[in-house]
Amino acid sequence: MISQLLTILFLVLFSACSTLKDSHIIFSGKIKNSVDDVITVSNYNSTMREDFPIDSVGNFKASVKVNKDGYYFFKVGRPYSTVRFKKDKNVHVDIDADNFFKSRRYSGELSSENNFNVEKSALRSEFVGDPKDYFVVPLPEFLSKIKVTRDAVFELIDKSSLSMEDKKLEQRIAEYDYLQTYNNYQKFYSYHKKTNAELPDDYYQPIIDIDIDDDEMFRHSGAYRNLIVANYRHSSKKAMSEDSSLTIIEFVKNKISNVKSLDTREQFASMLMRKMKQGNDNIDDDYRQIMPLFTSDRMKRKLEAKYKSALETVSGKESVDFNYENFSGGQTSLKDLSGKLIYIDVWATWCGPCLKEMPSLKKLIKDYKGKNVEFVSISIDHKKDYEKWRKMVPEKNVGGVQLYDAEGLSSSFMKSFNVGLIPRFMMLDYKGKIITAHAPRPSSDEVRGFIDKHLNGPGVMKFSSK
């Protein structure tokens, strides 16, 4: 009897160990001409994100946790790519960093699946070309273009060496790529034309009608994940226009009540986090209603952090202090800047939208030269990108006070303001008290009026440290 029990115990432990081992695959490769010494691998919802070393000749070997099959991401410096992982299947890639996207070549297990993904990306890029030329055309011409692109991808799938199962999967992904492009027409058109395109009243109905309860697509298609957000926006707008008494929280509760996909449920619920903000008089009640909509501890903690940040960053409250490295030398704290209005820009060298704001910020700094306002740029670059920061500051020559936050988003200052997406702009008064946790961007039409209002408002006396 004891012998049988020991045997059963051994089998249970062996099974557990095997399961643990099987949840990791080896992602290896060689990256020629790379100036970076780290490759970052993450999954579709960023619950897994890990850095792995690249040696002096460009080789890397990463043990990656893969509990669910799907498309993952890897990043070397600024360029990043999707890569398909399956449990128990190792993946190898060779890349020339000088031609990152076109040079990707996979070998060994999953080579057919991943090389197909490279071909598909190249094909779509060929058809789209300049996004302005692709999108900013009359609607009938645009609809014809995206159909031709989708059909070309279907043809590529048919001719590929993928298994029948994977062909069906890629066809579904192609349909969602098509729908995402369809959904983006107005955004690109209005951006370039500075006016909205005329669309049929039911134009977004295909987005409203998508199946939002598809776990497999959530893991395999970035377009599908984006369409879940688009579905939320279009369907909530429609539902609330039809029922003026319906609140956005009630809408989400109703929408996800029968949805089985945890990812979809939490994606919809996460859209409500924007209610955790300064100026929401019902924030306490909203917080209590939203919290039960989350299942994972990760998302519950995120909501709680936003809630606390909203309470802590109310206008008039004293800001959490900081003490960061100054590009010009030494350390600079918030108290060192007392006596001036403080306009803060949180950025990083890898952040495209951050760099896009720099010319406007530079002009802003020039226009307010000699006035009692300090422009403070705080980099949250990873330590491995520290030298990039040191190099970029003089290259861009934006001006103002240039600081480096070595702890990044984990620092007490960034946590207190719940900084997640960047660029992020905020403004503090002469005494270091919060004016707003979300100031207008340098490129916005409102920024000068906003600064002037507080620059010329009450409290212009310099703050005394006594």
Coordinates of C-alpha atoms in Angstrom, one line a residue, residues 24-237:
H24 CA 9.3 27.1 -21.5
I25 CA 10.7 27.1 -25.0
I26 CA 14.1 28.1 -26.3
F27 CA 14.1 31.2 -28.5
S28 CA 17.6 31.6 -29.9
G29 CA 19.2 33.4 -32.8
K30 CA 22.0 35.6 -34.1
I31 CA 21.7 39.3 -34.8
K32 CA 24.4 40.7 -37.1
N33 CA 25.4 44.4 -36.8
S34 CA 23.6 44.9 -33.5
V35 CA 24.7 47.7 -31.3
D36 CA 22.3 46.5 -28.5
D37 CA 23.2 43.8 -26.0
V38 CA 19.7 42.9 -24.9
I39 CA 16.7 41.3 -26.6
T40 CA 13.3 41.9 -24.9
V41 CA 10.6 39.3 -25.2
S42 CA 7.0 39.8 -24.2
N43 CA 3.5 38.3 -24.7
Y44 CA 0.3 39.8 -26.1
N45 CA -0.9 41.4 -22.8
S46 CA 2.5 42.2 -21.2
T47 CA 2.0 39.8 -18.3
M48 CA 5.4 38.4 -19.4
R49 CA 8.2 40.7 -20.3
E50 CA 11.8 39.7 -19.9
D51 CA 15.3 40.9 -21.1
F52 CA 17.8 38.4 -22.4
P53 CA 21.5 39.1 -23.1
I54 CA 23.0 39.3 -26.6
D55 CA 26.7 38.3 -26.6
S56 CA 29.5 40.2 -28.3
V57 CA 29.0 38.4 -31.7
G58 CA 25.2 38.8 -31.7
N59 CA 24.1 35.4 -30.3
F60 CA 21.2 35.0 -27.8
K61 CA 19.5 32.1 -26.2
A62 CA 16.3 32.8 -24.2
S63 CA 14.2 30.5 -22.1
V64 CA 10.7 31.9 -22.7
K65 CA 7.6 31.0 -20.7
V66 CA 4.9 29.9 -23.1
N67 CA 1.8 28.8 -21.4
K68 CA -0.5 29.5 -24.4
D69 CA 0.2 29.4 -28.1
G70 CA 0.1 32.7 -29.9
Y71 CA 2.0 35.6 -31.4
Y72 CA 4.5 37.1 -29.0
F73 CA 6.8 40.1 -29.4
F74 CA 10.6 40.6 -29.4
K75 CA 12.4 43.9 -29.4
V76 CA 16.1 44.8 -30.1
G77 CA 16.7 48.4 -29.6
R78 CA 13.8 50.3 -31.1
P79 CA 12.7 47.8 -33.8
Y80 CA 10.3 45.1 -32.7
S81 CA 8.6 42.2 -34.3
T82 CA 5.9 39.5 -33.7
V83 CA 7.0 35.9 -33.4
R84 CA 4.8 32.9 -33.2
F85 CA 5.4 30.6 -30.3
K86 CA 3.9 27.2 -29.5
K87 CA 4.4 25.1 -26.4
D88 CA 7.2 22.6 -26.7
K89 CA 8.4 24.2 -30.0
N90 CA 11.8 26.0 -30.0
V91 CA 12.3 28.9 -32.4
H92 CA 15.5 30.2 -34.0
V93 CA 15.9 33.5 -36.0
D94 CA 18.7 35.2 -37.9
I95 CA 18.6 38.9 -38.3
D96 CA 20.7 41.7 -39.8
A97 CA 20.1 44.7 -37.6
D98 CA 20.9 47.0 -40.5
N99 CA 17.8 45.7 -42.3
F100 CA 15.8 44.3 -39.4
F101 CA 12.4 43.6 -40.9
K102 CA 13.4 42.3 -44.3
S103 CA 16.3 40.2 -43.1
R104 CA 14.4 38.0 -40.5
R105 CA 14.8 34.3 -41.4
Y106 CA 13.6 31.5 -39.2
S107 CA 14.9 27.9 -39.1
G108 CA 14.1 24.7 -37.2
E109 CA 10.7 24.3 -35.5
L110 CA 8.0 26.8 -36.4
S111 CA 10.1 28.1 -39.4
S112 CA 7.2 27.8 -41.8
E113 CA 4.8 29.7 -39.5
N114 CA 7.2 32.5 -38.7
N115 CA 8.7 32.8 -42.2
F116 CA 5.1 33.1 -43.5
N117 CA 4.6 36.0 -41.1
V118 CA 7.6 37.8 -42.5
E119 CA 6.3 37.3 -46.0
K120 CA 2.9 38.5 -45.0
S121 CA 4.3 41.7 -43.4
A122 CA 6.3 42.4 -46.5
L123 CA 3.3 41.9 -48.8
R124 CA 1.1 44.1 -46.8
S125 CA 3.8 46.8 -46.7
E126 CA 4.1 46.6 -50.5
F127 CA 0.3 47.1 -51.0
V128 CA -0.1 49.8 -48.4
G129 CA 3.0 51.8 -49.3
D130 CA 2.6 55.4 -48.1
P131 CA -0.4 55.4 -45.6
K132 CA -1.4 58.8 -46.8
D133 CA -1.8 57.6 -50.4
Y134 CA -3.5 54.4 -49.2
F135 CA -6.1 56.0 -46.9
V136 CA -6.7 59.5 -48.1
V137 CA -8.8 58.7 -51.1
P138 CA -12.6 58.6 -51.8
L139 CA -14.3 55.8 -49.8
P140 CA -15.1 53.5 -52.9
E141 CA -11.5 53.6 -53.9
F142 CA -10.3 52.8 -50.4
L143 CA -12.7 49.9 -50.0
S144 CA -11.4 48.5 -53.3
K145 CA -7.8 48.8 -52.1
I146 CA -8.3 47.0 -48.8
K147 CA -10.2 44.2 -50.6
V148 CA -7.3 43.7 -53.0
T149 CA -4.8 43.7 -50.1
R150 CA -6.9 41.1 -48.2
D151 CA -7.2 38.9 -51.3
A152 CA -3.5 39.0 -51.9
V153 CA -2.9 37.8 -48.4
F154 CA -5.4 35.0 -48.9
E155 CA -3.5 34.0 -52.0
L156 CA -0.3 34.0 -50.1
I157 CA -1.9 31.7 -47.4
D158 CA -3.1 29.3 -50.1
K159 CA 0.3 29.0 -51.6
S160 CA 2.1 28.6 -48.3
S161 CA 3.4 25.4 -46.8
L162 CA 1.3 25.9 -43.6
S163 CA -0.8 23.1 -42.3
M164 CA -4.5 23.3 -43.1
E165 CA -5.2 24.2 -39.4
D166 CA -2.7 27.1 -39.6
K167 CA -4.1 28.2 -43.0
K168 CA -7.5 28.6 -41.4
L169 CA -6.1 30.5 -38.5
E170 CA -4.2 32.9 -40.8
Q171 CA -7.3 33.4 -42.9
R172 CA -9.2 34.6 -39.8
I173 CA -6.3 36.8 -38.8
A174 CA -6.3 38.3 -42.4
E175 CA -10.0 39.1 -42.0
Y176 CA -9.3 41.0 -38.8
D177 CA -6.4 42.8 -40.4
Y178 CA -8.9 43.9 -43.1
L179 CA -11.4 45.1 -40.6
Q180 CA -8.8 47.0 -38.6
T181 CA -7.8 48.8 -41.8
Y182 CA -11.4 49.4 -42.6
N183 CA -12.0 50.9 -39.1
N184 CA -8.9 53.2 -39.4
Y185 CA -10.1 55.0 -42.6
Q186 CA -11.7 58.0 -40.9
K187 CA -8.7 58.4 -38.5
F188 CA -6.2 58.7 -41.3
Y189 CA -8.5 60.6 -43.7
S190 CA -9.4 63.3 -41.1
Y191 CA -5.8 63.6 -39.9
H192 CA -4.5 64.5 -43.4
K193 CA -7.5 66.3 -44.8
K194 CA -8.4 68.2 -41.6
T195 CA -12.0 67.2 -42.2
N196 CA -14.1 64.1 -41.8
A197 CA -14.9 61.8 -44.6
E198 CA -18.6 61.2 -45.3
L199 CA -19.4 57.7 -44.2
P200 CA -22.7 55.7 -44.3
D201 CA -24.6 55.6 -41.0
D202 CA -24.0 51.9 -40.7
Y203 CA -20.3 52.1 -41.7
Y204 CA -19.0 50.7 -38.3
Q205 CA -21.6 48.0 -38.0
P206 CA -19.1 45.3 -39.1
I207 CA -17.0 46.3 -36.1
I208 CA -20.0 46.2 -33.8
D209 CA -20.8 42.7 -35.1
I210 CA -17.5 41.0 -34.5
D211 CA -17.3 38.0 -32.2
I212 CA -15.7 39.5 -29.1
D213 CA -15.5 36.1 -27.3
D214 CA -12.5 34.5 -29.2
D215 CA -9.5 33.7 -27.0
E216 CA -7.5 32.2 -29.8
M217 CA -7.8 35.4 -31.9
F218 CA -6.9 37.5 -28.8
R219 CA -3.6 35.7 -28.5
H220 CA -2.8 35.6 -32.2
S221 CA -4.0 38.9 -33.7
G222 CA -3.1 42.4 -32.7
A223 CA -5.7 43.6 -35.1
Y224 CA -8.4 41.6 -33.2
R225 CA -7.3 43.1 -29.9
N226 CA -7.5 46.6 -31.4
L227 CA -10.9 45.8 -32.8
I228 CA -12.1 44.8 -29.3
V229 CA -11.3 48.4 -28.3
A230 CA -13.0 49.8 -31.4
N231 CA -16.1 47.5 -30.7
Y232 CA -16.3 49.0 -27.2
R233 CA -16.2 52.6 -28.6
H234 CA -18.7 52.1 -31.4
S235 CA -21.1 49.8 -29.6
S236 CA -21.1 51.9 -26.4
K237 CA -21.8 55.1 -28.4

